[in-house]
Amino acid sequence: MSTEPQKPVRRITVPQIAARKGGEPIVSLTSYHAHTAAIVDRYADFILVGDSLGMVMHGMETTIGVPLDLMIMHGRAVVRGTKRALVVVDMPFGTYEESPQVAFRNAAQIMKETQCGAVKLEGGARMAETIRFLTERGIPVMAHIGLTPQSSHTMGGFKTQGREEDSWPAHEADAKAVAEAGAFALVLEGMVEPLAAKITKQVAIPTIGIGASAECDGQILVLEDMLGLNPKPPKFVKVYGRLGEEIENAVRGYAEDVRARSFPTDDQTYR
Ligand code: KIV
């Protein structure tokens, strides 16, 4: 057995993610709870505690109703469960749009109470001033443009962006504005491939795609979608596991055992 002291694991930092522009693809998944985060931590460069937790964990219709304290609670769990990946926590709707000052107050609360490494917020050029305000005050920001679920009401639903080429300049301007304002990475969600490829070439920060093609500098998926827990995952999602079926089989087996008073062990030791 080696007597060498184990090196402490160091978390991946914001500058390390930013430096991956054009390099080895960045691996990322969402996670909302400690046990799954501990598994994801072994493979992902960053873990997003996304506000999609409102839909995935709490059965909400959209992300709009997600409160700040819920993000903080799940953010804490993910930070506790991990030691290697950078943890990024989403700022929920209504906690950053009003002014840079309000955004700072809420982002600082997220960072203090979860000990995460960065926050993410949705919006392009309109959020540039806020992104600059936060980054100049020590809060690393990941930006998010294209299909932005918190604006689904104004966008008229969850629609792929950039289908019409005349809409591209606005998306390109959004990407440039958030990069110039100091965002360290940029999520491109629900965007046609040629536009995602164009933006990826235009900005100096890594782009992280979700339904935006392999042309981005990295990829993110909602963990439950790729694990087969969502009965209706978005079309672009490759499903890597069948956890829905596994859970169903396990629960059915358990229910059968309980009803048959058939437990596999007589051992009454608790642990
Ligand atoms: O909340 C979330 O899960 C996200 C990803 C879709 C990027 O923002």
GROMACS .gro file of C-alpha atoms and ligand atoms in nm:
model
  279
    1MET     CA    1   0.000   0.000   0.000
    2SER     CA    2   0.135   0.345  -0.089
    3THR     CA    3   0.240   0.562   0.203
    4GLU     CA    4   0.247   0.873  -0.020
    5PRO     CA    5   0.019   1.144   0.127
    6GLN     CA    6  -0.289   1.193  -0.094
    7LYS     CA    7  -0.294   1.528  -0.271
    8PRO     CA    8  -0.609   1.724  -0.182
    9VAL     CA    9  -0.846   1.745  -0.479
   10ARG     CA   10  -0.868   2.101  -0.605
   11ARG     CA   11  -1.183   2.234  -0.758
   12ILE     CA   12  -1.177   2.339  -1.122
   13THR     CA   13  -1.172   2.717  -1.132
   14VAL     CA   14  -1.347   2.978  -1.344
   15PRO     CA   15  -1.020   3.077  -1.524
   16GLN     CA   16  -0.956   2.707  -1.601
   17ILE     CA   17  -1.297   2.679  -1.768
   18ALA     CA   18  -1.243   3.007  -1.957
   19ALA     CA   19  -0.903   2.880  -2.077
   20ARG     CA   20  -1.068   2.580  -2.244
   21LYS     CA   21  -1.190   2.799  -2.534
   22GLY     CA   22  -1.126   2.606  -2.855
   23GLY     CA   23  -0.955   2.325  -2.661
   24GLU     CA   24  -1.069   2.000  -2.504
   25PRO     CA   25  -1.452   2.004  -2.500
   26ILE     CA   26  -1.603   2.110  -2.166
   27VAL     CA   27  -1.823   1.843  -2.004
   28SER     CA   28  -2.114   1.964  -1.798
   29LEU     CA   29  -2.441   1.836  -1.651
   30THR     CA   30  -2.703   1.975  -1.421
   31SER     CA   31  -2.741   1.829  -1.075
   32TYR     CA   32  -2.965   1.925  -0.788
   33HIS     CA   33  -2.879   1.687  -0.510
   34ALA     CA   34  -2.578   1.557  -0.323
   35HIS     CA   35  -2.570   1.188  -0.421
   36THR     CA   36  -2.605   1.238  -0.796
   37ALA     CA   37  -2.368   1.535  -0.783
   38ALA     CA   38  -2.101   1.312  -0.626
   39ILE     CA   39  -2.119   1.081  -0.929
   40VAL     CA   40  -2.133   1.363  -1.184
   41ASP     CA   41  -1.836   1.525  -1.009
   42ARG     CA   42  -1.606   1.247  -1.127
   43TYR     CA   43  -1.666   1.331  -1.494
   44ALA     CA   44  -1.790   1.688  -1.533
   45ASP     CA   45  -1.581   2.004  -1.553
   46PHE     CA   46  -1.866   2.209  -1.414
   47ILE     CA   47  -2.200   2.122  -1.259
   48LEU     CA   48  -2.494   2.354  -1.302
   49VAL     CA   49  -2.756   2.380  -1.031
   50GLY     CA   50  -3.004   2.493  -1.293
   51ASP     CA   51  -3.339   2.651  -1.227
   52SER     CA   52  -3.477   2.361  -1.434
   53LEU     CA   53  -3.491   2.203  -1.087
   54GLY     CA   54  -3.829   2.375  -1.055
   55MET     CA   55  -3.966   2.147  -1.326
   56VAL     CA   56  -3.751   1.839  -1.263
   57MET     CA   57  -3.755   1.825  -0.882
   58HIS     CA   58  -4.069   2.018  -0.797
   59GLY     CA   59  -4.309   1.950  -1.085
   60MET     CA   60  -4.347   2.315  -1.190
   61GLU     CA   61  -4.468   2.395  -1.545
   62THR     CA   62  -4.186   2.644  -1.611
   63THR     CA   63  -3.881   2.784  -1.430
   64ILE     CA   64  -4.054   3.114  -1.363
   65GLY     CA   65  -4.185   3.024  -1.018
   66VAL     CA   66  -3.849   2.911  -0.878
   67PRO     CA   67  -3.758   3.110  -0.566
   68LEU     CA   68  -3.408   3.213  -0.458
   69ASP     CA   69  -3.411   3.007  -0.139
   70LEU     CA   70  -3.481   2.688  -0.337
   71MET     CA   71  -3.176   2.754  -0.558
   72ILE     CA   72  -2.969   2.811  -0.246
   73MET     CA   73  -3.092   2.492  -0.080
   74HIS     CA   74  -3.008   2.274  -0.383
   75GLY     CA   75  -2.685   2.467  -0.445
   76ARG     CA   76  -2.567   2.384  -0.093
   77ALA     CA   77  -2.646   2.016  -0.141
   78VAL     CA   78  -2.447   2.000  -0.465
   79VAL     CA   79  -2.147   2.184  -0.320
   80ARG     CA   80  -2.150   1.948  -0.019
   81GLY     CA   81  -2.167   1.643  -0.246
   82THR     CA   82  -1.877   1.744  -0.471
   83LYS     CA   83  -1.510   1.827  -0.448
   84ARG     CA   84  -1.374   1.860  -0.801
   85ALA     CA   85  -1.612   2.026  -1.048
   86LEU     CA   86  -1.682   2.397  -1.055
   87VAL     CA   87  -2.037   2.447  -0.924
   88VAL     CA   88  -2.246   2.715  -1.098
   89VAL     CA   89  -2.585   2.815  -0.956
   90ASP     CA   90  -2.863   2.970  -1.165
   91MET     CA   91  -3.009   3.304  -1.063
   92PRO     CA   92  -3.386   3.252  -1.075
   93PHE     CA   93  -3.633   3.477  -1.255
   94GLY     CA   94  -3.693   3.809  -1.078
   95THR     CA   95  -3.368   3.812  -0.880
   96TYR     CA   96  -3.140   4.000  -1.121
   97GLU     CA   97  -3.328   4.180  -1.399
   98GLU     CA   98  -3.435   4.491  -1.201
   99SER     CA   99  -3.092   4.648  -1.156
  100PRO     CA  100  -2.724   4.558  -1.123
  101GLN     CA  101  -2.748   4.636  -0.750
  102VAL     CA  102  -3.035   4.393  -0.692
  103ALA     CA  103  -2.850   4.134  -0.898
  104PHE     CA  104  -2.537   4.184  -0.690
  105ARG     CA  105  -2.723   4.145  -0.362
  106ASN     CA  106  -2.887   3.820  -0.472
  107ALA     CA  107  -2.578   3.678  -0.644
  108ALA     CA  108  -2.369   3.752  -0.334
  109GLN     CA  109  -2.627   3.571  -0.120
  110ILE     CA  110  -2.613   3.268  -0.351
  111MET     CA  111  -2.233   3.262  -0.340
  112LYS     CA  112  -2.208   3.313   0.038
  113GLU     CA  113  -2.476   3.062   0.132
  114THR     CA  114  -2.387   2.787  -0.117
  115GLN     CA  115  -2.010   2.841  -0.154
  116CYS     CA  116  -2.054   2.787  -0.530
  117GLY     CA  117  -1.793   2.919  -0.772
  118ALA     CA  118  -2.011   3.121  -1.011
  119VAL     CA  119  -2.366   3.218  -1.101
  120LYS     CA  120  -2.552   3.196  -1.431
  121LEU     CA  121  -2.812   3.437  -1.561
  122GLU     CA  122  -3.021   3.457  -1.876
  123GLY     CA  123  -3.016   3.739  -2.130
  124GLY     CA  124  -2.781   3.899  -2.379
  125ALA     CA  125  -2.713   4.267  -2.449
  126ARG     CA  126  -2.982   4.376  -2.201
  127MET     CA  127  -2.790   4.204  -1.918
  128ALA     CA  128  -2.443   4.328  -2.019
  129GLU     CA  129  -2.436   4.617  -1.768
  130THR     CA  130  -2.533   4.378  -1.487
  131ILE     CA  131  -2.274   4.119  -1.591
  132ARG     CA  132  -2.005   4.391  -1.585
  133PHE     CA  133  -2.125   4.513  -1.243
  134LEU     CA  134  -2.109   4.160  -1.096
  135THR     CA  135  -1.778   4.052  -1.248
  136GLU     CA  136  -1.605   4.377  -1.145
  137ARG     CA  137  -1.717   4.299  -0.788
  138GLY     CA  138  -1.586   3.942  -0.772
  139ILE     CA  139  -1.885   3.742  -0.891
  140PRO     CA  140  -1.805   3.521  -1.191
  141VAL     CA  141  -2.094   3.508  -1.435
  142MET     CA  142  -2.189   3.248  -1.693
  143ALA     CA  143  -2.426   3.399  -1.947
  144HIS     CA  144  -2.712   3.219  -2.126
  145ILE     CA  145  -2.862   3.324  -2.460
  146GLY     CA  146  -3.069   3.178  -2.745
  147LEU     CA  147  -3.370   2.997  -2.601
  148THR     CA  148  -3.394   3.147  -2.254
  149PRO     CA  149  -3.665   2.957  -2.060
  150GLN     CA  150  -3.726   3.240  -1.811
  151SER     CA  151  -3.849   3.449  -2.110
  152SER     CA  152  -4.064   3.170  -2.253
  153HIS     CA  153  -4.377   3.386  -2.223
  154THR     CA  154  -4.231   3.670  -2.431
  155MET     CA  155  -4.071   3.422  -2.673
  156GLY     CA  156  -4.403   3.243  -2.724
  157GLY     CA  157  -4.282   2.908  -2.590
  158PHE     CA  158  -3.974   2.688  -2.613
  159LYS     CA  159  -3.869   2.746  -2.974
  160THR     CA  160  -3.537   2.683  -3.148
  161GLN     CA  161  -3.372   3.017  -3.212
  162GLY     CA  162  -3.210   3.133  -3.537
  163ARG     CA  163  -3.426   2.946  -3.786
  164GLU     CA  164  -3.458   3.271  -3.985
  165GLU     CA  165  -3.118   3.407  -4.085
  166ASP     CA  166  -3.234   3.766  -4.038
  167SER     CA  167  -3.259   3.696  -3.662
  168TRP     CA  168  -2.890   3.604  -3.638
  169PRO     CA  169  -2.744   3.955  -3.591
  170ALA     CA  170  -2.940   4.004  -3.267
  171HIS     CA  171  -2.811   3.675  -3.124
  172GLU     CA  172  -2.456   3.757  -3.237
  173ALA     CA  173  -2.482   4.099  -3.074
  174ASP     CA  174  -2.604   3.932  -2.751
  175ALA     CA  175  -2.307   3.696  -2.749
  176LYS     CA  176  -2.055   3.973  -2.809
  177ALA     CA  177  -2.214   4.199  -2.546
  178VAL     CA  178  -2.200   3.939  -2.265
  179ALA     CA  179  -1.846   3.832  -2.357
  180GLU     CA  180  -1.726   4.192  -2.361
  181ALA     CA  181  -1.902   4.255  -2.028
  182GLY     CA  182  -1.689   3.987  -1.862
  183ALA     CA  183  -1.889   3.663  -1.868
  184PHE     CA  184  -1.645   3.370  -1.847
  185ALA     CA  185  -1.859   3.128  -2.051
  186LEU     CA  186  -2.179   3.137  -2.250
  187VAL     CA  187  -2.462   2.883  -2.267
  188LEU     CA  188  -2.623   2.865  -2.612
  189GLU     CA  189  -2.958   2.695  -2.575
  190GLY     CA  190  -3.192   2.579  -2.853
  191MET     CA  191  -3.006   2.735  -3.144
  192VAL     CA  192  -2.956   2.622  -3.504
  193GLU     CA  193  -2.612   2.478  -3.573
  194PRO     CA  194  -2.475   2.738  -3.818
  195LEU     CA  195  -2.558   3.022  -3.581
  196ALA     CA  196  -2.406   2.840  -3.281
  197ALA     CA  197  -2.094   2.770  -3.490
  198LYS     CA  198  -2.072   3.135  -3.598
  199ILE     CA  199  -2.108   3.266  -3.241
  200THR     CA  200  -1.854   3.011  -3.114
  201LYS     CA  201  -1.601   3.150  -3.364
  202GLN     CA  202  -1.686   3.511  -3.283
  203VAL     CA  203  -1.649   3.516  -2.903
  204ALA     CA  204  -1.333   3.464  -2.698
  205ILE     CA  205  -1.514   3.275  -2.421
  206PRO     CA  206  -1.623   2.909  -2.435
  207THR     CA  207  -1.974   2.838  -2.558
  208ILE     CA  208  -2.166   2.558  -2.388
  209GLY     CA  209  -2.435   2.407  -2.607
  210ILE     CA  210  -2.768   2.253  -2.513
  211GLY     CA  211  -2.966   2.171  -2.824
  212ALA     CA  212  -2.721   2.392  -3.014
  213SER     CA  213  -2.505   2.130  -3.197
  214ALA     CA  214  -2.158   1.987  -3.145
  215GLU     CA  215  -2.002   2.309  -3.277
  216CYS     CA  216  -1.986   2.460  -2.926
  217ASP     CA  217  -1.682   2.447  -2.696
  218GLY     CA  218  -1.868   2.223  -2.451
  219GLN     CA  219  -2.204   2.062  -2.384
  220ILE     CA  220  -2.454   2.056  -2.102
  221LEU     CA  221  -2.762   1.837  -2.052
  222VAL     CA  222  -3.021   1.813  -1.779
  223LEU     CA  223  -2.909   1.500  -1.591
  224GLU     CA  224  -3.258   1.351  -1.552
  225ASP     CA  225  -3.318   1.388  -1.928
  226MET     CA  226  -3.007   1.191  -2.025
  227LEU     CA  227  -3.071   0.930  -1.754
  228GLY     CA  228  -3.413   0.841  -1.894
  229LEU     CA  229  -3.611   0.985  -1.604
  230ASN     CA  230  -3.804   1.235  -1.815
  231PRO     CA  231  -4.082   1.055  -2.005
  232LYS     CA  232  -4.074   1.332  -2.269
  233PRO     CA  233  -3.715   1.458  -2.304
  234PRO     CA  234  -3.642   1.730  -2.560
  235LYS     CA  235  -3.574   1.588  -2.910
  236PHE     CA  236  -3.204   1.674  -2.911
  237VAL     CA  237  -3.130   1.471  -2.596
  238LYS     CA  238  -2.941   1.144  -2.634
  239VAL     CA  239  -3.067   0.918  -2.356
  240TYR     CA  240  -2.773   0.733  -2.197
  241GLY     CA  241  -2.957   0.545  -1.921
  242ARG     CA  242  -3.296   0.393  -1.842
  243LEU     CA  243  -3.335   0.499  -1.483
  244GLY     CA  244  -3.713   0.544  -1.516
  245GLU     CA  245  -3.748   0.172  -1.598
  246GLU     CA  246  -3.493   0.073  -1.330
  247ILE     CA  247  -3.679   0.266  -1.061
  248GLU     CA  248  -4.013   0.125  -1.171
  249ASN     CA  249  -3.879  -0.233  -1.157
  250ALA     CA  250  -3.720  -0.175  -0.817
  251VAL     CA  251  -4.033  -0.018  -0.669
  252ARG     CA  252  -4.252  -0.295  -0.813
  253GLY     CA  253  -4.019  -0.560  -0.663
  254TYR     CA  254  -4.023  -0.386  -0.327
  255ALA     CA  255  -4.404  -0.357  -0.328
  256GLU     CA  256  -4.434  -0.728  -0.411
  257ASP     CA  257  -4.197  -0.819  -0.126
  258VAL     CA  258  -4.386  -0.604   0.123
  259ARG     CA  259  -4.722  -0.750   0.024
  260ALA     CA  260  -4.583  -1.104   0.045
  261ARG     CA  261  -4.420  -1.027   0.382
  262SER     CA  262  -4.105  -1.150   0.212
  263PHE     CA  263  -3.797  -0.964   0.314
  264PRO     CA  264  -3.462  -1.091   0.195
  265THR     CA  265  -3.286  -1.067   0.531
  266ASP     CA  266  -3.363  -1.126   0.899
  267ASP     CA  267  -3.074  -0.904   0.998
  268GLN     CA  268  -3.210  -0.631   1.225
  269THR     CA  269  -2.885  -0.438   1.247
  270TYR     CA  270  -2.953  -0.080   1.140
  271ARG     CA  271  -2.603  -0.009   1.004
  272KIV     O1  272  -3.167   2.538  -1.573
  272KIV     C1  273  -3.102   2.467  -1.651
  272KIV     O2  274  -3.101   2.344  -1.643
  272KIV     C2  275  -3.026   2.535  -1.754
  272KIV     C3  276  -2.965   2.449  -1.862
  272KIV     C4  277  -3.071   2.408  -1.954
  272KIV     C5  278  -2.853   2.517  -1.930
  272KIV     O3  279  -3.017   2.653  -1.757
   0.00000   0.00000   0.00000
